[in-house]
Short mmCIF file of C-alpha atoms and ligand atoms in Angstrom, two decimals:
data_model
loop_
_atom_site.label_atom_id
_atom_site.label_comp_id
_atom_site.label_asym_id
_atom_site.label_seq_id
_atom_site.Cartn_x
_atom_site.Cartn_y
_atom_site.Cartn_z
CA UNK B 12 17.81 114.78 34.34
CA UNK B 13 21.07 114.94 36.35
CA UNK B 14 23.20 112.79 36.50
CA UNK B 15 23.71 109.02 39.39
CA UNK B 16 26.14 109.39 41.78
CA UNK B 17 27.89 106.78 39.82
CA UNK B 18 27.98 108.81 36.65
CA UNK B 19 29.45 111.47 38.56
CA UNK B 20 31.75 109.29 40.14
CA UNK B 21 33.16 108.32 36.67
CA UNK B 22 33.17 111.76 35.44
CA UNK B 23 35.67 112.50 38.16
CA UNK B 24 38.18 109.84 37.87
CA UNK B 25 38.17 110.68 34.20
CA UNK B 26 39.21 114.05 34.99
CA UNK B 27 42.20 112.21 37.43
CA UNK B 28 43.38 109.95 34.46
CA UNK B 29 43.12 113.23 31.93
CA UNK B 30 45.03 115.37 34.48
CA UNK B 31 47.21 112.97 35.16
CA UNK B 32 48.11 112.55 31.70
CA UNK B 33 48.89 115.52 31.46
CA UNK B 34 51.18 116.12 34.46
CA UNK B 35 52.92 112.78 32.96
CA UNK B 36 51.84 111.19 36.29
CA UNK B 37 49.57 108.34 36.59
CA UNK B 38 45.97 107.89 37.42
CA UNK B 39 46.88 105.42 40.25
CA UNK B 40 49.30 107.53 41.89
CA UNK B 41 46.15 109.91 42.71
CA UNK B 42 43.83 108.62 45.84
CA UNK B 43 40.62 110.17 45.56
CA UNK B 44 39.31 110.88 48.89
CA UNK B 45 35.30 110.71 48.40
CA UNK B 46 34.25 113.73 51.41
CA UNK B 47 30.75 112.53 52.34
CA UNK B 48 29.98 115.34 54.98
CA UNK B 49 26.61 116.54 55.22
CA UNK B 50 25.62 113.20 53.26
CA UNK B 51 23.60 110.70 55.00
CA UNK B 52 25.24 106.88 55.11
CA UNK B 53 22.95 105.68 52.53
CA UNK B 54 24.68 108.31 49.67
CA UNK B 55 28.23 106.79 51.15
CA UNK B 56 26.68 103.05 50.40
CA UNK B 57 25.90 103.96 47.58
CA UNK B 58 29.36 105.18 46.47
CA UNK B 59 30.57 102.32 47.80
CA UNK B 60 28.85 100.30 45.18
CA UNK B 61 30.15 102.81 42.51
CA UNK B 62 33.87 101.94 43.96
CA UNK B 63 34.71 104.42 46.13
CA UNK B 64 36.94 103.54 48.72
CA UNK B 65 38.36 106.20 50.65
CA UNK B 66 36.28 108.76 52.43
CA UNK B 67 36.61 112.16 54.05
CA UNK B 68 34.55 113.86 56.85
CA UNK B 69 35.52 116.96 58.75
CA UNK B 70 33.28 116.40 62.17
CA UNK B 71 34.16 113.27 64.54
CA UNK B 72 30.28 113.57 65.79
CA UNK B 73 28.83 113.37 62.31
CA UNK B 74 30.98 110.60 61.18
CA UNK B 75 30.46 108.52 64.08
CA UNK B 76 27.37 106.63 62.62
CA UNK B 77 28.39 106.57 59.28
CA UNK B 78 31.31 104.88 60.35
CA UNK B 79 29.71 102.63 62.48
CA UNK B 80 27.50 101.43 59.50
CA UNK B 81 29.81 101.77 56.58
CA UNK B 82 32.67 99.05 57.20
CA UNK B 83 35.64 98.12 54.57
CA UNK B 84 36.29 101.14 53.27
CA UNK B 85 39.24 103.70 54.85
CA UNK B 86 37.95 106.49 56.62
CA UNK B 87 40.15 110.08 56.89
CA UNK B 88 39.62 113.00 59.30
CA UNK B 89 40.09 116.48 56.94
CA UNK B 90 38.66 119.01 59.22
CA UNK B 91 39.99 120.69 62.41
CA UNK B 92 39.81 118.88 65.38
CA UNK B 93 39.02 120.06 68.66
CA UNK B 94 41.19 118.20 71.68
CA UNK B 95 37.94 117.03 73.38
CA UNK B 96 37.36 115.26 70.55
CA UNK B 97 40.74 113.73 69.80
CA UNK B 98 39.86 110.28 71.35
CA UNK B 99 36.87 109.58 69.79
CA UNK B 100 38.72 110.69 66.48
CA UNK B 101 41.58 108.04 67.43
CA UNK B 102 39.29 105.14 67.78
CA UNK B 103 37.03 105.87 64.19
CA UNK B 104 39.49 107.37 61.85
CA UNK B 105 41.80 105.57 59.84
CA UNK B 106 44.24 108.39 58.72
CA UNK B 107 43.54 112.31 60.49
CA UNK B 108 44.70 115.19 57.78
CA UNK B 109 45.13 117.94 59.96
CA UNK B 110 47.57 117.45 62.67
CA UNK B 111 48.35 121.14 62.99
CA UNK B 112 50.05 121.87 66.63
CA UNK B 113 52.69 119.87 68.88
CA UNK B 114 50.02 119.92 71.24
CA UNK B 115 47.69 117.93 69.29
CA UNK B 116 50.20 115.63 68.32
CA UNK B 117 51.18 114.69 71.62
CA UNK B 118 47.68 114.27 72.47
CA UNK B 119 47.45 112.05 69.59
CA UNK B 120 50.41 110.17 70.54
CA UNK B 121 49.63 109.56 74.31
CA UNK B 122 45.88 108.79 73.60
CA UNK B 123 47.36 106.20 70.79
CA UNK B 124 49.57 104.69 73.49
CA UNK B 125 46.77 104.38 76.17
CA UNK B 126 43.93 102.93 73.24
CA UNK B 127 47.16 100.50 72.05
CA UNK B 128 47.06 101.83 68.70
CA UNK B 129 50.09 100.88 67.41
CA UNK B 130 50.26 103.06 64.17
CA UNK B 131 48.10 106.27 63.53
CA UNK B 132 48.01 107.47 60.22
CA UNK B 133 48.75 111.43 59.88
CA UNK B 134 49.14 114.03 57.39
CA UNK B 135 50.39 117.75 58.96
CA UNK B 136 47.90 120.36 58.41
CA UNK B 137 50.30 123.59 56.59
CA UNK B 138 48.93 126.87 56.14
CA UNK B 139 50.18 128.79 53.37
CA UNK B 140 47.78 131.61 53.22
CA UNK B 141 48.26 132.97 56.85
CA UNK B 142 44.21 133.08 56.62
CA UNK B 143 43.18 134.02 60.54
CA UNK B 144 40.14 131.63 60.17
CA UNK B 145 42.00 128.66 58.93
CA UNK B 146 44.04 125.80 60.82
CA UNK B 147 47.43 124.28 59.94
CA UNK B 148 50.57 125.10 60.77
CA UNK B 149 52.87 127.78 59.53
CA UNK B 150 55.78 127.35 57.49
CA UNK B 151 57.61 128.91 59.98
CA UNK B 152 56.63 126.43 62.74
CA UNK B 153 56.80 123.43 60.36
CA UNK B 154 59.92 122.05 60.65
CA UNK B 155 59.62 121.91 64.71
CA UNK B 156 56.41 120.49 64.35
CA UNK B 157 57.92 117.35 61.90
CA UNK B 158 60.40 116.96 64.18
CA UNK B 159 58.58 116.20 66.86
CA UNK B 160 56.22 113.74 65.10
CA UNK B 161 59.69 111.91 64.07
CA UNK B 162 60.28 111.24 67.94
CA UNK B 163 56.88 110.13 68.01
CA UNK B 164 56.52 106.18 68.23
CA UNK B 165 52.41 105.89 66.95
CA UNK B 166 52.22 108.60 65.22
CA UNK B 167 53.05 107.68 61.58
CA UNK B 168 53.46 110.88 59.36
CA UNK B 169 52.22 109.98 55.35
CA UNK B 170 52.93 113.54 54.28
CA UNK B 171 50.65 117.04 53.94
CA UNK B 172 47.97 118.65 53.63
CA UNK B 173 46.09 122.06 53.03
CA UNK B 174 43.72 124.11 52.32
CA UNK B 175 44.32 126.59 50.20
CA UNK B 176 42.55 130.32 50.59
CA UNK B 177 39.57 129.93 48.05
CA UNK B 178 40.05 131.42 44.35
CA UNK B 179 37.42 131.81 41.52
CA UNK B 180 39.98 131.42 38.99
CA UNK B 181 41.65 128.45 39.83
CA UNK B 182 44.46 129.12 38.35
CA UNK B 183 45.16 130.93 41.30
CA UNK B 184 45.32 128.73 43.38
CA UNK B 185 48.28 126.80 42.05
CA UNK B 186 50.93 128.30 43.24
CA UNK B 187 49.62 127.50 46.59
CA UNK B 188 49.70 123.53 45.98
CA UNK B 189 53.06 124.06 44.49
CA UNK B 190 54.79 125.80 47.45
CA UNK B 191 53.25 123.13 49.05
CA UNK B 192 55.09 120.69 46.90
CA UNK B 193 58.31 122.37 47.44
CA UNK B 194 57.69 121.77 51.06
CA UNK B 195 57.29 118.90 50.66
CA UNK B 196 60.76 117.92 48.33
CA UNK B 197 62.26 119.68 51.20
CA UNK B 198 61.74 118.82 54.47
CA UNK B 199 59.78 115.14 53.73
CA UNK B 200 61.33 113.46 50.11
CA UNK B 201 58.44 110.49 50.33
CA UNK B 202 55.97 112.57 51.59
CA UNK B 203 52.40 112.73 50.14
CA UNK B 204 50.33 115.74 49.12
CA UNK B 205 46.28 116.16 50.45
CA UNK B 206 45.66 118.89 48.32
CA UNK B 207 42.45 119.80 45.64
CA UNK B 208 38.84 119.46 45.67
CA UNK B 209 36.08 119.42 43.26
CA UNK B 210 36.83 122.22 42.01
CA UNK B 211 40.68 122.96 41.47
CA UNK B 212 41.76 119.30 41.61
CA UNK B 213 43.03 118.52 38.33
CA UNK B 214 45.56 122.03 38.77
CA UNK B 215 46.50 120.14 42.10
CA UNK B 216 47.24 116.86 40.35
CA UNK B 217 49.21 118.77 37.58
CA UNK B 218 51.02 120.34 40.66
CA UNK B 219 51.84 116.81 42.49
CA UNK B 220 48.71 115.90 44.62
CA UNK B 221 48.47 112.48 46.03
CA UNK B 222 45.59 112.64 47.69
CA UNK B 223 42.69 114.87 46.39
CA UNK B 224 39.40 115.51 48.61
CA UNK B 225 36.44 115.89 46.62
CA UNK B 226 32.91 116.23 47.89
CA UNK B 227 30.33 118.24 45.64
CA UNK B 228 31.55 116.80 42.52
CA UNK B 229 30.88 113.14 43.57
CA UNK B 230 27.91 113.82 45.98
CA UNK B 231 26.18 117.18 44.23
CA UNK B 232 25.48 120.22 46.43
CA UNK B 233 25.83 120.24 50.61
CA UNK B 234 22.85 121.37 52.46
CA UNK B 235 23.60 122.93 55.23
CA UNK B 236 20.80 122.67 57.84
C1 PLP L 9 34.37 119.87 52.24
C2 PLP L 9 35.81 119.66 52.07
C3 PLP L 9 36.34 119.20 50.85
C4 PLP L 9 35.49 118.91 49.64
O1 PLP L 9 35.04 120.09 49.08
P1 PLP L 9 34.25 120.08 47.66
O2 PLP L 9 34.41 121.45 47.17
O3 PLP L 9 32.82 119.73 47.98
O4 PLP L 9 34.89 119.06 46.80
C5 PLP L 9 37.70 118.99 50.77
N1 PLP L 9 38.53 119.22 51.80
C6 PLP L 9 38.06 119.66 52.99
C7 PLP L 9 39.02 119.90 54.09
C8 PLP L 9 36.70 119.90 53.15
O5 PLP L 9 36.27 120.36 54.35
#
């Protein structure tokens, strides 16, 4: 038999409290954003009633109807988005993860004035792999990039995000999440950390995470169609 959703929601905030522990941190420091792509509204209902709270998709088109359906809970944008699409992302998602460009950002900002959304929820997108294939922005154009958001009036920066080039060994992976962390100390003190999924997230919590994004080990295994 495998296991409920609900099962395997509690497996995975044990993990947060255990990692937490360890990192002398605690578990309610960690937000665990449930990531419900690919996963039709009914398996997001049904973490709902298992106590998830916060969730994560990566396409504005495929989260349009589970947003629509799915009320009281916070909804966050983690995948790239595309400026036709920046809009419709404004009006459904409560926080976006991967402001990447000063482009987007201004877009962001302007479309925020015109909708009268007073405060838009961000985390900046950083790429610390220098992976061709992957958005966020360079360390090298961070700083410019932060700066700009500052001037910004809606835009209201929480702190960033990545995705780290994918390891095996997850081991790995951690000194990716903590240059990230350094960053962070650096050029935004309060800042949070999106960083860690299912399965490297409790190395990310050791190595500061606030927020962690974790699909497969809540929902099972994606089908992609
Ligand atoms: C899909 C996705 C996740 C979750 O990945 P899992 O390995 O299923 O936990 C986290 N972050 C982003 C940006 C994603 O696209």
């Amino acid at each position: 038999m495998s296991e409920s959703l609900a099962q395997r929601l509690s497996g995975v905030r044990n993990q947060i409290k255990l990692a937490a522990e360890k990192a002398g941190r605690k578990a309610d420091e960690i937000t665990l954003v449930a990531v419900s792509k690919t996963h039709p509204a009914a398996l997001v209902s049904e973490a709902v009633e298992a106590g998830a709270v916060v969730f994560g998709e990566n396409k504005v088109q495929e989260a349009e109807g589970k947003i629509a359906e799915i009320k009281n809970v916070e909804w966050h944008l983690i995948g790239h988005l595309q400026s036709n699409k920046a809009r419709k992302a404004v009006k459904l998602f409560d926080v976006i993860q991967t402001v990447d460009s000063i482009e987007l950002a201004e877009r962001l900002e302007r479309i925020c004035l015109e909708e009268n959304r007073q405060d838009l929820k961000i985390f900046v997108q950083v790429d610390l792999g220098n992976e061709e294939t992957k958005s966020g922005v360079s360390e090298t154009d961070l700083p410019k990039l932060l700066e700009f958001i500052g001037n910004c009036k809606c835009l209201k920066l929480l702190g960033l995000m990545q995705i780290p080039p994918f390891f095996e060994e997850v081991e790995k992976v951690r000194p990716f999440f903590r240059r990230l962390r350094e960053i962070r100390d650096e050029l935004l003190p309060d800042g949070k950390l999106s960083m860690g999924m299912s399965h490297d997230f409790t190395v990310a919590i050791e190595e500061g995470a606030t927020h962690i994004r974790v699909g497969t080990a809540i929902f099972g295994e994606r089908e992609y169609k």
